[in-house]
DNA sequence: TGTTTAATTGGTCAAATGATCAACTACGGC
DNA sequence: GCCGTAGTTGATCATTTGACCAATTAAACA
């Protein structure tokens, strides 16, 4: 057992902010991997600190999980998406492609998808709040845009948009929840799905 | 505290088969609701038996979970689906509608979706096996059928079919994992999705 | 460099949990 | 009606786990 100079993991005192960040980072990674019922001890071991220290920064495990949720969800929702979606100076197809490129880039991560799904199973209210947000601020405006573009044809309903959305999200679920092989680049698949969707409402036939 | 004659819950001896069935039934319901990390004590309480009795029928909790998985998955996959999908005496659209009506009827259940998702998060190999099954026995033949029907047009890829499939499954996920409101009757949504899909490959324009 | 502050730790407690076992009792056979 | 088999139970053990606390020590400051 040679303790090289680098192997020395002496106790390091960090600024509270930095330490807290480090704990939340490790917690996001840990709980995404093992599920929300992972133990504080294992988490501490992985974070390279003692279990007791967790309780210096969080009152309880539930409190820590709150921080994990906040970290995972916050700032994944770009504030410029609503404006992007409703910007009629750009073709609708282009807006949708840009939006879903950015959206999938934001949430197709191992941590996000697994923690989101685990939170859903655990009955966390956060899921519903997040998806209400998606519906009200993203899909509802998008529906309006599509309806406007298809104003002389069949009109899509919100459920049709959820269907498009779900087909795209399912790519991430297959990859990160089920560990199934998926294309490295998801955009071609998403692009074809969007084109089929728009064509289904006779949009973009000649424009 | 009156112990009415009906309130008497004396120990009842059941045939081993029946008891085992009863335990698995209760376990499916229980673990679907609270997740795979639910406790054997709570499960026993809900099943109306003592915790020790569980270990008369199952060597361990993992063993019991195996039985739960088997119960949930077995016989959800109708053996006539492959034949239905490849039956070219019927129009492709009709086959797809029939298949997805039966498929969604089979798996859009609280227990199935939640246990399947929990198993995915827990890294159970079962998920991958099941989805390989779906791909090889259902989606691959279906892809062949669609390609044949679209043989003079653009050809879909397997990823396009996963996209269609995912959009449909997402309905169940929204309902049972996220507890979001969804249409009581899912078939109209599914029907429109299938029609958009087929139209995207110029199928059914005149046939 | 000595002092102070608070970040960090090892140790510990109480409750929860998977698993086991001897004892009890319901049911079928005589 | 009695008996033996086996289904069922309460009690218990060994770990695990969330949470806490006094003691320790690294960093900031004079």
Coordinates of C-alpha atoms (C1' of nucleotides) in Angstrom, one line a residue:
Chain A
X1 CA 0.0 0.0 0.0
X2 CA 2.1 2.9 -1.2
X3 CA 0.6 6.3 -0.3
X4 CA 1.9 8.4 -3.0
X5 CA 1.9 12.1 -2.4
X6 CA -1.1 12.5 -4.7
X7 CA -2.9 9.6 -3.0
X8 CA -3.0 11.6 0.2
X9 CA -6.6 12.6 0.6
X10 CA -6.2 14.8 3.6
X11 CA -9.2 16.6 4.9
X12 CA -9.8 19.7 2.8
X13 CA -11.7 22.6 4.0
X14 CA -13.8 24.3 1.3
X15 CA -15.8 27.5 1.2
X16 CA -19.4 26.6 2.1
X17 CA -20.7 27.6 -1.3
X18 CA -18.2 25.4 -3.1
X19 CA -18.7 22.4 -0.8
X20 CA -22.4 22.7 -1.2
X21 CA -22.1 22.8 -5.0
X22 CA -19.8 19.8 -4.9
X23 CA -22.3 17.8 -2.8
X24 CA -25.2 18.6 -5.1
X25 CA -23.1 17.7 -8.1
X26 CA -22.3 14.4 -6.7
X27 CA -25.8 13.8 -5.5
X28 CA -27.2 14.5 -9.0
X29 CA -24.9 11.9 -10.5
X30 CA -25.4 9.4 -7.7
X31 CA -29.2 9.5 -7.5
X32 CA -29.5 9.4 -11.2
X33 CA -27.6 6.2 -11.2
X34 CA -29.0 4.3 -8.3
X35 CA -32.4 5.9 -7.9
X36 CA -33.9 8.2 -5.2
X37 CA -33.7 5.5 -2.6
X38 CA -29.9 5.6 -2.6
X39 CA -28.3 6.0 0.8
X40 CA -26.6 9.1 2.2
X41 CA -23.6 7.0 3.2
X42 CA -22.9 5.8 -0.4
X43 CA -23.4 9.3 -1.7
X44 CA -20.9 10.7 0.9
X45 CA -18.4 8.0 0.0
X46 CA -18.7 8.9 -3.7
X47 CA -18.4 12.6 -2.9
X48 CA -15.3 11.9 -0.9
X49 CA -16.7 13.3 2.3
X50 CA -18.2 11.9 5.4
X51 CA -21.9 11.2 5.8
X52 CA -22.2 13.6 8.7
X53 CA -21.1 16.5 6.6
X54 CA -24.1 16.1 4.4
X55 CA -26.2 17.2 7.4
X56 CA -24.1 20.3 7.8
X57 CA -25.5 21.6 4.4
X58 CA -28.9 19.9 4.3
X59 CA -31.4 19.4 7.1
X60 CA -32.5 16.0 5.8
X61 CA -32.2 13.7 2.8
X62 CA -35.5 15.1 1.5
X63 CA -33.9 18.6 1.7
X64 CA -30.9 17.4 -0.3
X65 CA -33.2 15.8 -2.9
X66 CA -34.9 19.2 -3.2
X67 CA -31.6 20.7 -4.1
X68 CA -31.0 17.9 -6.6
X69 CA -34.3 18.6 -8.3
X70 CA -33.6 22.3 -8.4
X71 CA -30.2 21.7 -9.9
X72 CA -31.5 19.3 -12.5
X73 CA -34.5 21.4 -13.6
X74 CA -33.4 24.9 -13.2
X75 CA -32.0 26.6 -16.3
X76 CA -32.8 23.6 -18.5
X77 CA -35.8 25.6 -19.7
X78 CA -34.3 28.3 -21.9
X79 CA -36.3 31.6 -21.5
X80 CA -36.0 32.4 -25.2
X81 CA -37.9 29.4 -26.4
X82 CA -41.4 31.0 -26.2
X83 CA -40.1 33.9 -28.3
X84 CA -38.4 31.5 -30.7
X85 CA -41.6 29.6 -31.2
X86 CA -43.8 32.6 -31.9
X87 CA -41.4 34.4 -34.1
X88 CA -43.4 34.5 -37.4
X89 CA -40.6 36.1 -39.3
X90 CA -39.1 32.7 -39.6
X91 CA -40.7 29.7 -41.2
X92 CA -42.6 27.4 -38.8
X93 CA -40.6 24.4 -39.8
X94 CA -37.4 26.1 -39.1
X95 CA -38.6 27.3 -35.7
X96 CA -39.7 23.8 -34.7
X97 CA -36.4 22.3 -35.8
X98 CA -34.4 24.9 -33.9
X99 CA -36.6 24.5 -30.8
X100 CA -36.4 20.7 -30.7
X101 CA -32.7 20.7 -31.4
X102 CA -32.1 22.9 -28.4
X103 CA -34.7 21.2 -26.3
X104 CA -33.4 17.7 -26.9
X105 CA -29.9 19.0 -26.4
X106 CA -31.0 20.3 -23.0
X107 CA -32.8 17.3 -21.6
X108 CA -31.3 14.3 -23.4
X109 CA -28.9 13.8 -20.5
X110 CA -28.5 10.7 -18.4
X111 CA -29.0 12.7 -15.2
X112 CA -32.0 14.7 -16.3
X113 CA -34.0 11.9 -17.8
X114 CA -33.4 9.4 -15.0
X115 CA -34.0 11.8 -12.1
X116 CA -37.1 13.2 -13.9
X117 CA -38.5 9.7 -14.3
X118 CA -37.6 8.7 -10.8
X119 CA -39.3 11.8 -9.5
X120 CA -42.4 10.9 -11.5
X121 CA -42.5 7.4 -10.1
X122 CA -42.0 8.8 -6.6
X123 CA -45.0 11.1 -7.1
X124 CA -43.1 14.3 -6.8
X125 CA -45.3 17.3 -7.7
X126 CA -42.3 18.7 -9.6
X127 CA -43.0 16.6 -12.6
X128 CA -46.5 17.9 -13.1
X129 CA -45.3 21.4 -12.5
X130 CA -42.6 21.1 -15.1
X131 CA -44.9 19.5 -17.7
X132 CA -47.6 22.1 -17.1
X133 CA -44.8 24.6 -17.8
X134 CA -43.9 22.8 -21.0
X135 CA -47.6 22.7 -22.0
X136 CA -48.4 26.3 -21.2
X137 CA -45.3 28.0 -22.3
X138 CA -44.1 25.8 -25.1
X139 CA -46.6 23.5 -26.6
X140 CA -49.7 25.8 -26.3
X141 CA -47.9 28.6 -28.3
X142 CA -46.6 26.1 -30.7
X143 CA -50.1 24.7 -31.2
X144 CA -51.3 28.3 -32.0
X145 CA -48.5 28.7 -34.5
X146 CA -49.3 25.4 -36.2
X147 CA -53.0 26.2 -36.3
X148 CA -52.3 29.5 -37.8
X149 CA -50.1 28.0 -40.5
X150 CA -52.8 25.4 -41.1
X151 CA -55.7 27.8 -40.8
X152 CA -57.2 26.6 -44.1
X153 CA -56.7 22.9 -43.4
X154 CA -57.4 20.4 -40.7
X155 CA -56.5 21.8 -37.3
X156 CA -54.3 19.9 -34.9
X157 CA -55.2 19.4 -31.2
X158 CA -53.0 19.6 -28.2
X159 CA -53.0 15.8 -28.0
X160 CA -51.4 15.7 -31.5
X161 CA -48.7 17.9 -30.2
X162 CA -48.1 15.7 -27.2
X163 CA -47.8 12.8 -29.6
X164 CA -45.1 14.6 -31.6
X165 CA -43.4 15.6 -28.3
X166 CA -43.6 12.1 -26.9
X167 CA -42.1 10.5 -29.9
X168 CA -39.1 12.7 -29.6
X169 CA -38.8 12.3 -25.8
X170 CA -39.0 8.6 -26.2
X171 CA -35.6 8.7 -28.0
X172 CA -34.1 9.9 -24.7
X173 CA -36.0 7.3 -22.7
X174 CA -34.8 4.5 -24.8
X175 CA -31.2 5.7 -24.5
X176 CA -31.0 6.7 -20.9
X177 CA -33.7 4.7 -19.1
X178 CA -33.7 1.5 -21.0
X179 CA -30.0 1.6 -22.1
X180 CA -30.9 0.7 -25.7
X181 CA -28.8 1.8 -28.7
X182 CA -30.0 5.0 -30.3
X183 CA -28.6 7.1 -33.1
X184 CA -25.7 9.4 -32.0
X185 CA -27.3 12.2 -33.8
X186 CA -31.0 12.5 -33.0
X187 CA -31.8 15.4 -35.3
X188 CA -32.4 13.5 -38.5
X189 CA -35.0 11.4 -36.8
X190 CA -36.6 14.5 -35.2
X191 CA -36.5 16.3 -38.5
X192 CA -38.4 13.6 -40.3
X193 CA -40.9 13.4 -37.4
X194 CA -41.5 17.1 -37.6
X195 CA -41.9 17.0 -41.4
X196 CA -44.4 14.2 -41.2
X197 CA -46.3 16.1 -38.6
X198 CA -46.4 19.3 -40.6
X199 CA -47.3 17.5 -43.8
X200 CA -50.1 15.8 -41.9
X201 CA -51.7 19.3 -41.5
X202 CA -50.8 20.3 -45.1
X203 CA -48.2 22.8 -43.9
X204 CA -45.2 23.6 -46.1
X205 CA -46.6 21.9 -49.2
X206 CA -45.7 24.9 -51.3
X207 CA -44.4 27.6 -48.9
Chain B
X1 CA -64.1 -1.2 19.5
X2 CA -66.8 -3.7 18.5
X3 CA -65.5 -6.8 16.8
X4 CA -68.4 -7.6 14.6
X5 CA -68.6 -11.1 13.2
X6 CA -67.4 -9.8 9.8
X7 CA -64.5 -7.9 11.4
X8 CA -63.0 -11.1 12.6
X9 CA -60.0 -11.7 10.5
X10 CA -59.0 -15.0 11.8
X11 CA -56.1 -16.8 10.3
X12 CA -57.2 -18.4 7.1
X13 CA -55.4 -21.3 5.6
X14 CA -55.2 -21.2 1.8
X15 CA -54.0 -23.7 -0.8
X16 CA -50.4 -22.9 -1.5
X17 CA -51.2 -22.0 -5.1
X18 CA -53.9 -19.6 -4.2
X19 CA -51.9 -18.0 -1.5
X20 CA -49.0 -17.5 -3.8
X21 CA -51.2 -16.0 -6.4
X22 CA -52.7 -13.6 -3.8
X23 CA -49.3 -12.5 -2.7
X24 CA -48.1 -11.8 -6.2
X25 CA -51.3 -9.9 -6.9
X26 CA -50.8 -7.7 -3.9
X27 CA -47.1 -7.3 -4.7
X28 CA -47.8 -6.1 -8.2
X29 CA -50.2 -3.5 -6.9
X30 CA -48.0 -2.5 -4.0
X31 CA -44.7 -2.1 -5.9
X32 CA -46.4 -0.4 -8.8
X33 CA -47.5 2.2 -6.3
X34 CA -44.5 2.8 -4.0
X35 CA -41.7 1.6 -6.2
X36 CA -39.4 -1.4 -6.1
X37 CA -37.8 -0.2 -2.8
X38 CA -41.1 -0.8 -1.0
X39 CA -40.8 -2.9 2.1
X40 CA -41.8 -6.5 2.7
X41 CA -43.6 -5.5 5.9
X42 CA -45.9 -2.9 4.2
X43 CA -46.6 -5.4 1.4
X44 CA -47.5 -8.1 3.9
X45 CA -49.8 -5.7 5.8
X46 CA -51.5 -4.7 2.6
X47 CA -51.9 -8.4 1.6
X48 CA -53.4 -9.2 5.0
X49 CA -50.7 -11.6 6.0
X50 CA -47.6 -11.5 8.2
X51 CA -44.3 -10.6 6.8
X52 CA -42.8 -13.9 7.7
X53 CA -45.2 -15.7 5.4
X54 CA -43.7 -14.0 2.4
X55 CA -40.6 -16.0 3.0
X56 CA -42.5 -19.3 2.9
X57 CA -43.3 -18.6 -0.7
X58 CA -40.2 -16.7 -1.9
X59 CA -36.6 -17.1 -0.9
X60 CA -35.9 -13.4 -0.9
X61 CA -37.4 -10.1 -1.8
X62 CA -35.5 -10.3 -5.1
X63 CA -37.2 -13.6 -5.7
X64 CA -40.6 -12.1 -5.1
X65 CA -39.8 -9.3 -7.5
X66 CA -38.9 -11.8 -10.1
X67 CA -42.4 -13.2 -9.8
X68 CA -43.9 -9.7 -10.0
X69 CA -42.0 -9.1 -13.2
X70 CA -43.1 -12.4 -14.6
X71 CA -46.7 -11.7 -13.7
X72 CA -46.7 -8.2 -15.2
X73 CA -45.0 -9.1 -18.5
X74 CA -46.2 -12.6 -19.2
X75 CA -49.2 -12.8 -21.4
X76 CA -49.2 -9.1 -22.1
X77 CA -47.6 -9.9 -25.5
X78 CA -50.3 -11.5 -27.5
X79 CA -48.9 -14.3 -29.7
X80 CA -51.2 -13.4 -32.7
X81 CA -49.8 -9.9 -33.2
X82 CA -47.0 -10.9 -35.6
X83 CA -49.5 -12.7 -37.7
X84 CA -51.9 -9.8 -37.5
X85 CA -49.2 -7.4 -38.6
X86 CA -48.1 -9.5 -41.6
X87 CA -51.6 -10.4 -42.8
X88 CA -51.6 -8.7 -46.2
X89 CA -55.2 -9.7 -46.9
X90 CA -56.1 -6.7 -44.8
X91 CA -55.2 -3.1 -45.5
X92 CA -52.0 -1.9 -43.7
X93 CA -53.8 0.9 -42.0
X94 CA -56.4 -1.4 -40.5
X95 CA -53.8 -3.8 -39.3
X96 CA -51.9 -1.0 -37.6
X97 CA -55.0 0.4 -36.0
X98 CA -56.0 -3.0 -34.7
X99 CA -52.5 -3.8 -33.4
X100 CA -52.1 -0.5 -31.5
X101 CA -55.7 -0.7 -30.2
X102 CA -54.8 -4.1 -28.7
X103 CA -51.3 -3.2 -27.7
X104 CA -52.3 0.0 -25.9
X105 CA -55.2 -1.9 -24.3
X106 CA -52.7 -4.4 -23.0
X107 CA -50.0 -2.2 -21.6
X108 CA -51.7 1.1 -20.7
X109 CA -52.2 0.0 -17.1
X110 CA -51.0 1.6 -14.0
X111 CA -49.3 -1.5 -12.8
X112 CA -47.6 -2.4 -16.1
X113 CA -46.2 1.0 -17.0
X114 CA -45.0 1.9 -13.5
X115 CA -43.3 -1.4 -12.8
X116 CA -41.8 -1.4 -16.3
X117 CA -40.4 2.1 -15.8
X118 CA -39.1 1.2 -12.3
X119 CA -37.4 -1.9 -13.6
X120 CA -35.8 0.3 -16.3
X121 CA -34.4 2.7 -13.7
X122 CA -33.2 -0.2 -11.6
X123 CA -31.3 -1.5 -14.5
X124 CA -33.2 -4.8 -14.7
X125 CA -32.3 -6.7 -17.9
X126 CA -35.9 -7.5 -18.3
X127 CA -36.6 -4.2 -20.0
X128 CA -34.1 -4.7 -22.7
X129 CA -35.2 -8.2 -23.3
X130 CA -38.8 -7.1 -23.6
X131 CA -38.0 -4.2 -25.9
X132 CA -35.8 -6.4 -28.1
X133 CA -38.8 -8.6 -28.3
X134 CA -41.0 -5.7 -29.4
X135 CA -38.5 -4.7 -32.0
X136 CA -37.8 -8.1 -33.4
X137 CA -41.3 -9.6 -33.4
X138 CA -43.5 -6.5 -33.8
X139 CA -41.7 -3.4 -35.1
X140 CA -39.4 -5.2 -37.6
X141 CA -42.2 -7.0 -39.3
X142 CA -44.3 -3.9 -39.3
X143 CA -41.4 -2.0 -40.8
X144 CA -41.3 -4.6 -43.6
X145 CA -45.0 -4.2 -44.2
X146 CA -44.8 -0.4 -44.4
X147 CA -41.8 -0.6 -46.7
X148 CA -43.6 -2.9 -48.9
X149 CA -46.7 -0.6 -49.0
X150 CA -44.4 2.3 -49.7
X151 CA -42.1 0.5 -52.1
X152 CA -42.4 3.2 -54.7
X153 CA -41.9 6.0 -52.3
X154 CA -39.6 7.1 -49.5
X155 CA -38.7 4.3 -47.2
X156 CA -39.1 4.5 -43.5
X157 CA -36.3 3.4 -41.1
X158 CA -36.6 1.6 -37.8
X159 CA -36.0 4.9 -36.0
X160 CA -39.1 6.3 -37.6
X161 CA -41.2 3.4 -36.3
X162 CA -39.7 3.9 -32.8
X163 CA -40.8 7.5 -33.1
X164 CA -44.4 6.5 -33.9
X165 CA -44.3 3.9 -31.2
X166 CA -42.9 6.3 -28.6
X167 CA -45.5 8.9 -29.4
X168 CA -48.1 6.4 -28.6
X169 CA -46.5 5.0 -25.4
X170 CA -45.9 8.5 -24.2
X171 CA -49.7 8.7 -23.7
X172 CA -49.5 6.0 -21.1
X173 CA -46.4 7.6 -19.5
X174 CA -48.2 10.9 -19.1
X175 CA -51.2 9.2 -17.6
X176 CA -49.7 6.6 -15.3
X177 CA -46.2 7.9 -14.5
X178 CA -46.8 11.7 -14.4
X179 CA -50.4 11.5 -13.4
X180 CA -51.4 14.0 -16.0
X181 CA -54.9 14.2 -17.5
X182 CA -55.2 12.3 -20.8
X183 CA -58.1 11.5 -23.1
X184 CA -60.3 8.6 -21.8
X185 CA -60.2 7.1 -25.3
X186 CA -56.8 7.1 -26.7
X187 CA -57.7 5.6 -30.1
X188 CA -58.6 8.8 -31.9
X189 CA -55.2 10.2 -31.0
X190 CA -53.5 7.0 -32.1
X191 CA -55.5 6.9 -35.2
X192 CA -54.4 10.4 -36.3
X193 CA -50.8 9.6 -35.5
X194 CA -50.9 6.5 -37.6
X195 CA -52.6 8.3 -40.4
X196 CA -49.9 11.1 -40.3
X197 CA -47.2 8.4 -40.3
X198 CA -48.6 6.5 -43.3
X199 CA -49.3 9.7 -45.2
X200 CA -45.7 10.7 -44.6
X201 CA -44.7 7.7 -46.7
X202 CA -47.4 8.3 -49.2
X203 CA -49.3 5.3 -48.2
X204 CA -53.1 5.1 -48.5
X205 CA -53.4 8.2 -50.8
X206 CA -55.6 6.3 -53.2
X207 CA -55.8 2.7 -52.0
Chain C
dT1 C1' 3.1 33.0 14.9
dG2 C1' -0.8 32.6 18.0
dT3 C1' -5.8 32.9 18.2
dT4 C1' -10.3 32.3 16.7
dT5 C1' -13.8 30.4 13.9
dA6 C1' -16.3 27.0 11.7
dA7 C1' -15.7 23.2 8.5
dT8 C1' -15.1 18.4 9.1
dT9 C1' -14.9 14.0 11.3
dG10 C1' -15.6 9.5 14.1
dG11 C1' -18.7 7.6 16.9
dT12 C1' -23.3 6.7 18.2
dC13 C1' -28.5 6.3 18.6
dA14 C1' -33.1 4.9 17.2
dA15 C1' -35.8 3.2 13.8
dA16 C1' -36.4 0.4 9.7
dT17 C1' -35.6 -3.6 7.1
dG18 C1' -34.5 -8.4 5.1
dA19 C1' -34.4 -12.7 6.8
dT20 C1' -34.9 -16.7 10.2
dC21 C1' -37.1 -20.0 13.5
dA22 C1' -39.6 -22.3 17.0
dA23 C1' -44.2 -22.5 18.3
dC24 C1' -49.1 -22.5 17.1
dT25 C1' -53.2 -23.9 14.6
dA26 C1' -56.2 -24.8 10.6
dC27 C1' -57.3 -28.4 7.5
dG28 C1' -57.4 -33.3 5.4
dG29 C1' -57.3 -38.2 6.4
dC30 C1' -58.2 -42.0 9.6
Chain D
dG1 C1' -63.5 -37.1 17.0
dC2 C1' -58.4 -37.5 16.8
dC3 C1' -53.9 -36.8 14.6
dG4 C1' -50.4 -35.5 11.7
dT5 C1' -49.0 -32.5 8.1
dA6 C1' -48.0 -28.1 6.8
dG7 C1' -49.7 -23.3 6.5
dT8 C1' -49.2 -19.4 9.5
dT9 C1' -47.6 -16.5 13.2
dG10 C1' -45.0 -13.6 16.8
dA11 C1' -40.6 -12.8 18.2
dT12 C1' -36.0 -12.0 17.2
dC13 C1' -31.3 -11.2 14.9
dA14 C1' -28.0 -8.7 12.1
dT15 C1' -27.6 -4.9 9.0
dT16 C1' -28.7 -0.8 7.1
dT17 C1' -30.0 3.9 7.3
dG18 C1' -31.3 8.7 8.5
dA19 C1' -29.9 11.8 11.9
dC20 C1' -27.1 13.8 15.7
dC21 C1' -23.1 15.5 18.6
dA22 C1' -18.9 16.3 20.8
dA23 C1' -14.2 16.5 19.4
dT24 C1' -10.8 17.7 16.0
dT25 C1' -8.5 20.5 12.7
dA26 C1' -7.9 23.4 8.6
dA27 C1' -8.2 28.1 7.2
dA28 C1' -8.6 33.3 8.1
dC29 C1' -6.9 37.1 10.7
dA30 C1' -4.3 40.0 14.0

